[in-house]
GROMACS .gro file of C-alpha atoms in nm:
model
  316
    1MET     CA    1  17.552  20.621  15.414
    2ASN     CA    2  17.692  20.801  15.718
    3LYS     CA    3  17.925  20.643  15.971
    4GLN     CA    4  17.664  20.614  16.249
    5PHE     CA    5  17.419  20.435  16.020
    6LYS     CA    6  17.687  20.188  15.909
    7ILE     CA    7  17.772  20.111  16.270
    8LEU     CA    8  17.402  20.060  16.344
    9ILE     CA    9  17.370  19.810  16.056
   10LYS     CA   10  17.673  19.621  16.184
   11LEU     CA   11  17.534  19.606  16.537
   12ILE     CA   12  17.194  19.484  16.415
   13ILE     CA   13  17.356  19.204  16.212
   14ILE     CA   14  17.588  19.102  16.497
   15ILE     CA   15  17.309  19.108  16.757
   16ALA     CA   16  17.084  18.905  16.525
   17SER     CA   17  17.364  18.653  16.478
   18TYR     CA   18  17.424  18.623  16.853
   19PHE     CA   19  17.051  18.597  16.920
   20PHE     CA   20  17.002  18.305  16.682
   21ILE     CA   21  17.307  18.118  16.810
   22PHE     CA   22  17.211  18.148  17.176
   23TYR     CA   23  16.842  18.099  17.103
   24LYS     CA   24  16.916  17.766  16.935
   25LEU     CA   25  17.161  17.667  17.206
   26PHE     CA   26  16.939  17.737  17.505
   27ASN     CA   27  16.623  17.607  17.339
   28TYR     CA   28  16.793  17.280  17.252
   29SER     CA   29  16.594  17.027  17.454
   30GLU     CA   30  16.886  16.782  17.482
   31LEU     CA   31  17.136  17.047  17.598
   32ASN     CA   32  17.164  16.891  17.945
   33ASP     CA   33  17.231  16.549  17.789
   34LEU     CA   34  17.504  16.704  17.575
   35LEU     CA   35  17.666  16.873  17.877
   36ASP     CA   36  17.643  16.550  18.078
   37GLN     CA   37  17.827  16.364  17.805
   38PHE     CA   38  18.099  16.628  17.796
   39LYS     CA   39  18.153  16.574  18.169
   40LEU     CA   40  18.229  16.207  18.101
   41PHE     CA   41  18.492  16.282  17.836
   42ASP     CA   42  18.849  16.170  17.884
   43ILE     CA   43  19.161  16.319  17.725
   44LYS     CA   44  19.114  16.104  17.412
   45ASN     CA   45  18.767  16.250  17.351
   46TYR     CA   46  18.898  16.605  17.379
   47ILE     CA   47  19.177  16.525  17.134
   48TYR     CA   48  18.911  16.404  16.890
   49ILE     CA   49  18.713  16.726  16.948
   50LEU     CA   50  19.027  16.927  16.869
   51PHE     CA   51  19.066  16.718  16.553
   52VAL     CA   52  18.710  16.805  16.447
   53ILE     CA   53  18.782  17.174  16.516
   54LEU     CA   54  19.098  17.149  16.306
   55LEU     CA   55  18.892  17.000  16.024
   56MET     CA   56  18.652  17.295  16.059
   57LEU     CA   57  18.941  17.537  16.004
   58ILE     CA   58  19.061  17.335  15.703
   59ASN     CA   59  18.706  17.325  15.569
   60TRP     CA   60  18.664  17.702  15.577
   61LEU     CA   61  19.018  17.752  15.451
   62ILE     CA   62  18.933  17.543  15.145
   63GLU     CA   63  18.620  17.756  15.100
   64ALA     CA   64  18.840  18.067  15.122
   65VAL     CA   65  19.071  17.926  14.853
   66LYS     CA   66  18.766  17.843  14.640
   67TRP     CA   67  18.614  18.189  14.678
   68LYS     CA   68  18.950  18.356  14.606
   69PHE     CA   69  18.967  18.149  14.288
   70LEU     CA   70  18.607  18.234  14.195
   71ILE     CA   71  18.642  18.610  14.225
   72LYS     CA   72  18.991  18.644  14.078
   73LYS     CA   73  18.825  18.738  13.748
   74LEU     CA   74  18.696  19.047  13.927
   75GLU     CA   75  18.955  19.128  14.187
   76TYR     CA   76  19.270  18.983  14.340
   77LEU     CA   77  19.241  18.896  14.710
   78LYS     CA   78  19.502  18.765  14.948
   79LEU     CA   79  19.403  18.434  15.106
   80LYS     CA   80  19.398  18.600  15.449
   81ILE     CA   81  19.137  18.852  15.331
   82SER     CA   82  18.935  18.581  15.159
   83PHE     CA   83  18.931  18.379  15.482
   84LYS     CA   84  18.808  18.683  15.676
   85ALA     CA   85  18.535  18.731  15.416
   86ILE     CA   86  18.423  18.370  15.461
   87LEU     CA   87  18.395  18.411  15.840
   88CYS     CA   88  18.198  18.736  15.801
   89GLY     CA   89  17.972  18.560  15.552
   90ILE     CA   90  17.896  18.294  15.815
   91THR     CA   91  17.809  18.568  16.068
   92VAL     CA   92  17.557  18.722  15.830
   93CYS     CA   93  17.418  18.398  15.686
   94ILE     CA   94  17.353  18.219  16.014
   95PHE     CA   95  17.019  18.395  16.068
   96THR     CA   96  16.907  18.431  15.704
   97PRO     CA   97  16.683  18.188  15.507
   98ASN     CA   98  16.892  17.918  15.338
   99ARG     CA   99  17.198  18.122  15.440
  100VAL     CA  100  17.157  18.370  15.155
  101GLY     CA  101  17.318  18.639  15.370
  102GLU     CA  102  17.649  18.462  15.311
  103TYR     CA  103  17.682  18.640  14.978
  104GLY     CA  104  17.636  18.985  15.127
  105GLY     CA  105  17.873  18.918  15.416
  106ARG     CA  106  18.155  18.824  15.182
  107VAL     CA  107  18.131  19.089  14.913
  108PHE     CA  108  18.186  19.378  15.155
  109PHE     CA  109  18.556  19.290  15.128
  110LEU     CA  110  18.554  19.382  14.759
  111LYS     CA  111  18.551  19.712  14.575
  112PRO     CA  112  18.195  19.848  14.548
  113GLU     CA  113  18.183  19.805  14.169
  114ASN     CA  114  18.269  19.434  14.203
  115ARG     CA  115  18.022  19.341  14.473
  116ILE     CA  116  17.717  19.253  14.263
  117PRO     CA  117  17.913  19.049  14.004
  118ALA     CA  118  18.085  18.872  14.296
  119ILE     CA  119  17.745  18.752  14.417
  120PHE     CA  120  17.707  18.562  14.088
  121SER     CA  121  18.058  18.421  14.127
  122THR     CA  122  17.968  18.308  14.478
  123ILE     CA  123  17.653  18.144  14.345
  124VAL     CA  124  17.872  17.931  14.114
  125GLY     CA  125  18.063  17.808  14.420
  126SER     CA  126  17.743  17.740  14.614
  127PHE     CA  127  17.596  17.558  14.315
  128SER     CA  128  17.902  17.332  14.293
  129GLN     CA  129  17.862  17.249  14.665
  130LEU     CA  130  17.494  17.171  14.608
  131ILE     CA  131  17.578  16.947  14.313
  132ILE     CA  132  17.831  16.754  14.523
  133THR     CA  133  17.571  16.712  14.798
  134ILE     CA  134  17.312  16.582  14.552
  135ILE     CA  135  17.557  16.346  14.380
  136PHE     CA  136  17.682  16.189  14.701
  137GLY     CA  137  17.332  16.182  14.841
  138ILE     CA  138  17.223  15.981  14.538
  139ILE     CA  139  17.529  15.754  14.565
  140SER     CA  140  17.445  15.702  14.932
  141LEU     CA  141  17.090  15.610  14.835
  142CYS     CA  142  17.214  15.357  14.577
  143ILE     CA  143  17.448  15.198  14.833
  144PHE     CA  144  17.166  15.193  15.086
  145ILE     CA  145  16.933  15.014  14.843
  146TYR     CA  146  17.182  14.738  14.766
  147LEU     CA  147  17.365  14.689  15.096
  148TYR     CA  148  17.065  14.726  15.325
  149PRO     CA  149  16.764  14.596  15.128
  150GLU     CA  150  16.585  14.498  15.449
  151LYS     CA  151  16.571  14.866  15.545
  152TRP     CA  152  16.450  14.985  15.204
  153PHE     CA  153  16.094  15.113  15.245
  154PHE     CA  154  15.979  15.099  14.879
  155ASP     CA  155  15.990  14.730  14.799
  156TYR     CA  156  15.755  14.763  14.502
  157PHE     CA  157  16.011  14.967  14.307
  158ASN     CA  158  16.270  14.774  14.107
  159LYS     CA  159  16.613  14.852  14.256
  160GLY     CA  160  16.795  14.829  13.922
  161VAL     CA  161  16.557  15.076  13.757
  162ILE     CA  162  16.594  15.317  14.049
  163VAL     CA  163  16.975  15.307  14.028
  164VAL     CA  164  16.967  15.365  13.649
  165ILE     CA  165  16.734  15.665  13.694
  166LEU     CA  166  16.952  15.806  13.973
  167THR     CA  167  17.266  15.761  13.759
  168ILE     CA  168  17.101  15.952  13.475
  169ILE     CA  169  17.009  16.229  13.720
  170ILE     CA  170  17.373  16.252  13.834
  171MET     CA  171  17.492  16.280  13.473
  172LEU     CA  172  17.233  16.549  13.398
  173ILE     CA  173  17.318  16.768  13.697
  174ILE     CA  174  17.690  16.744  13.619
  175LEU     CA  175  17.614  16.850  13.262
  176ILE     CA  176  17.403  17.143  13.388
  177TYR     CA  177  17.687  17.253  13.614
  178LEU     CA  178  17.951  17.232  13.339
  179LYS     CA  179  17.719  17.430  13.108
  180ILE     CA  180  17.637  17.697  13.366
  181SER     CA  181  17.736  17.962  13.109
  182PHE     CA  182  17.411  17.876  12.929
  183LEU     CA  183  17.231  18.059  13.212
  184VAL     CA  184  17.351  18.385  13.059
  185VAL     CA  185  17.175  18.293  12.734
  186LEU     CA  186  16.854  18.214  12.923
  187ILE     CA  187  16.870  18.533  13.131
  188GLU     CA  188  16.918  18.744  12.818
  189LYS     CA  189  16.596  18.608  12.673
  190ILE     CA  190  16.424  18.828  12.933
  191ASN     CA  191  16.458  19.171  12.775
  192PHE     CA  192  16.458  19.392  13.083
  193LEU     CA  193  16.744  19.186  13.235
  194LYS     CA  194  16.981  19.252  12.943
  195LYS     CA  195  17.078  19.589  13.084
  196PHE     CA  196  17.220  19.413  13.390
  197ARG     CA  197  17.453  19.197  13.179
  198LYS     CA  198  17.765  19.356  13.329
  199PHE     CA  199  17.669  19.193  13.660
  200TYR     CA  200  17.581  18.838  13.554
  201LYS     CA  201  17.806  18.796  13.248
  202ILE     CA  202  18.074  18.648  13.474
  203LEU     CA  203  17.872  18.325  13.474
  204SER     CA  204  17.990  18.269  13.116
  205GLU     CA  205  18.357  18.335  13.194
  206TYR     CA  206  18.437  18.012  13.376
  207SER     CA  207  18.592  17.742  13.160
  208ILE     CA  208  18.514  17.373  13.208
  209ILE     CA  209  18.861  17.325  13.360
  210GLU     CA  210  18.792  17.603  13.611
  211LEU     CA  211  18.450  17.462  13.695
  212ILE     CA  212  18.606  17.120  13.758
  213LYS     CA  213  18.862  17.282  13.989
  214ILE     CA  214  18.582  17.454  14.182
  215PHE     CA  215  18.400  17.120  14.189
  216ASN     CA  216  18.709  16.957  14.345
  217TYR     CA  217  18.722  17.219  14.621
  218SER     CA  218  18.358  17.143  14.698
  219PHE     CA  219  18.428  16.769  14.702
  220PHE     CA  220  18.703  16.806  14.965
  221ARG     CA  221  18.474  17.020  15.180
  222TYR     CA  222  18.204  16.756  15.157
  223LEU     CA  223  18.454  16.485  15.252
  224ILE     CA  224  18.552  16.687  15.560
  225PHE     CA  225  18.185  16.718  15.664
  226HIS     CA  226  18.157  16.339  15.649
  227ILE     CA  227  18.470  16.276  15.851
  228GLN     CA  228  18.364  16.530  16.114
  229PHE     CA  229  18.022  16.374  16.157
  230PHE     CA  230  18.166  16.022  16.174
  231VAL     CA  231  18.424  16.122  16.439
  232LEU     CA  232  18.159  16.300  16.646
  233LEU     CA  233  17.930  15.998  16.631
  234LYS     CA  234  18.215  15.785  16.764
  235ILE     CA  235  18.291  16.041  17.036
  236PHE     CA  236  17.931  16.021  17.157
  237ASN     CA  237  17.934  15.640  17.156
  238VAL     CA  238  17.717  15.584  16.850
  239GLU     CA  239  17.815  15.240  16.722
  240ILE     CA  240  17.817  15.276  16.347
  241SER     CA  241  18.056  15.165  16.071
  242PHE     CA  242  18.212  15.411  15.827
  243ILE     CA  243  18.001  15.283  15.536
  244GLN     CA  244  17.685  15.316  15.745
  245SER     CA  245  17.792  15.667  15.840
  246PHE     CA  246  17.868  15.748  15.474
  247VAL     CA  247  17.522  15.634  15.368
  248SER     CA  248  17.324  15.798  15.650
  249VAL     CA  249  17.516  16.128  15.650
  250GLY     CA  250  17.489  16.146  15.270
  251LEU     CA  251  17.112  16.107  15.298
  252ILE     CA  252  17.095  16.364  15.580
  253TYR     CA  253  17.272  16.627  15.371
  254LEU     CA  254  17.057  16.539  15.070
  255VAL     CA  255  16.742  16.604  15.275
  256MET     CA  256  16.890  16.927  15.413
  257ALA     CA  257  16.965  17.043  15.059
  258ALA     CA  258  16.612  16.960  14.944
  259ILE     CA  259  16.423  17.135  15.225
  260PRO     CA  260  16.424  17.519  15.230
  261THR     CA  261  16.504  17.629  15.585
  262ILE     CA  262  16.573  17.925  15.802
  263THR     CA  263  16.831  17.901  16.075
  264ILE     CA  264  16.570  17.899  16.349
  265THR     CA  265  16.439  17.564  16.218
  266GLU     CA  266  16.754  17.422  16.056
  267LEU     CA  267  16.895  17.255  16.365
  268GLY     CA  268  16.564  17.084  16.437
  269ILE     CA  269  16.539  16.954  16.081
  270ARG     CA  270  16.903  16.842  16.088
  271GLY     CA  271  16.844  16.660  16.418
  272SER     CA  272  16.526  16.494  16.290
  273ALA     CA  273  16.697  16.381  15.969
  274ALA     CA  274  16.995  16.251  16.168
  275ILE     CA  275  16.770  16.046  16.394
  276PHE     CA  276  16.566  15.911  16.102
  277PHE     CA  277  16.864  15.785  15.899
  278ILE     CA  278  17.128  15.704  16.161
  279GLU     CA  279  16.877  15.523  16.386
  280MET     CA  280  16.847  15.265  16.109
  281PHE     CA  281  17.193  15.152  16.222
  282SER     CA  282  17.213  15.264  16.585
  283LYS     CA  283  16.954  15.339  16.851
  284GLU     CA  284  17.178  15.579  17.047
  285THR     CA  285  16.941  15.873  17.001
  286VAL     CA  286  17.110  16.100  17.256
  287GLY     CA  287  17.450  16.039  17.098
  288ILE     CA  288  17.313  16.108  16.749
  289LEU     CA  289  17.157  16.437  16.856
  290SER     CA  290  17.470  16.535  17.050
  291ALA     CA  291  17.687  16.472  16.744
  292SER     CA  292  17.451  16.673  16.522
  293MET     CA  293  17.441  16.963  16.768
  294SER     CA  294  17.818  16.959  16.818
  295LEU     CA  295  17.874  16.968  16.442
  296TRP     CA  296  17.649  17.276  16.415
  297LEU     CA  297  17.829  17.447  16.701
  298ILE     CA  298  18.177  17.377  16.563
  299ASN     CA  299  18.109  17.441  16.195
  300LEU     CA  300  17.872  17.738  16.218
  301ALA     CA  301  17.827  17.889  16.563
  302VAL     CA  302  18.196  17.925  16.652
  303PRO     CA  303  18.300  18.067  16.310
  304ALA     CA  304  18.001  18.305  16.323
  305LEU     CA  305  18.114  18.439  16.662
  306ILE     CA  306  18.468  18.488  16.533
  307GLY     CA  307  18.336  18.646  16.216
  308SER     CA  308  18.125  18.893  16.417
  309VAL     CA  309  18.442  19.055  16.552
  310LEU     CA  310  18.585  19.085  16.199
  311PHE     CA  311  18.253  19.214  16.067
  312TYR     CA  312  18.239  19.493  16.325
  313LYS     CA  313  18.588  19.609  16.220
  314LEU     CA  314  18.498  19.592  15.851
  315LYS     CA  315  18.448  19.910  15.651
  316ILE     CA  316  18.123  19.882  15.456
   0.00000   0.00000   0.00000
């Protein structure tokens, strides 16, 4: 691959990233409402915004630590390099279906021979984040059923039975995660895939202790997402308690995890889910949408723009 072609690929990815960010921003129907609310902010609101931005940096730093830990079986990376890889991954993933481009954006920081195995390592990290989302989504649903029975829309289902079934589901998905090495056994039952074992065998190299550690990283990231959303809801005058926020945000992320999306539709789905669940506790629709949009801008759009500069400088 010659130098000019590599530069062209970089430019295409960066332009696509910019296009999707600005397309979503300027096609956001409540953009004027969001800007109007910013004009009314006082110094306290801006301090809270800075706090949310700080949490964003901590969030992606934890992800950098997690990814560094995941790929140490393949290659040692300094935390600074891992953090750069995370930002570049955001740049690439922001316009790809279900953010699959994240894997490709990160692995360019590794030696060529380690890039494909690193994708499988990255999948382990993504799977742990998905498991956390599902678990806390289910916990949120259980809390919702018992604390807010008047809002429960399936009265003909026994609440106790539902909670027992959901608890069993949580136990099963944790077991699947801790036995992720069994995937190697399943993959090898497909004969033509055996020759690629050198790429996917890393799935069997993570001990239960290591998987729990990865799980903990994912938990802290999830906790940060919750705090960010709650703070933003308060900034935009959405009157909601922390437990109500915990329940509704948990259900929002559960829905987002369950619905395959591409970036061009993700923000709309996120906004619709936010309105559906949070409006059960507050009717401040504009504030809910503003909080959802602000979270997307802070957690994805800004890191993607920063990552684009790093990606352009990257040797691929």
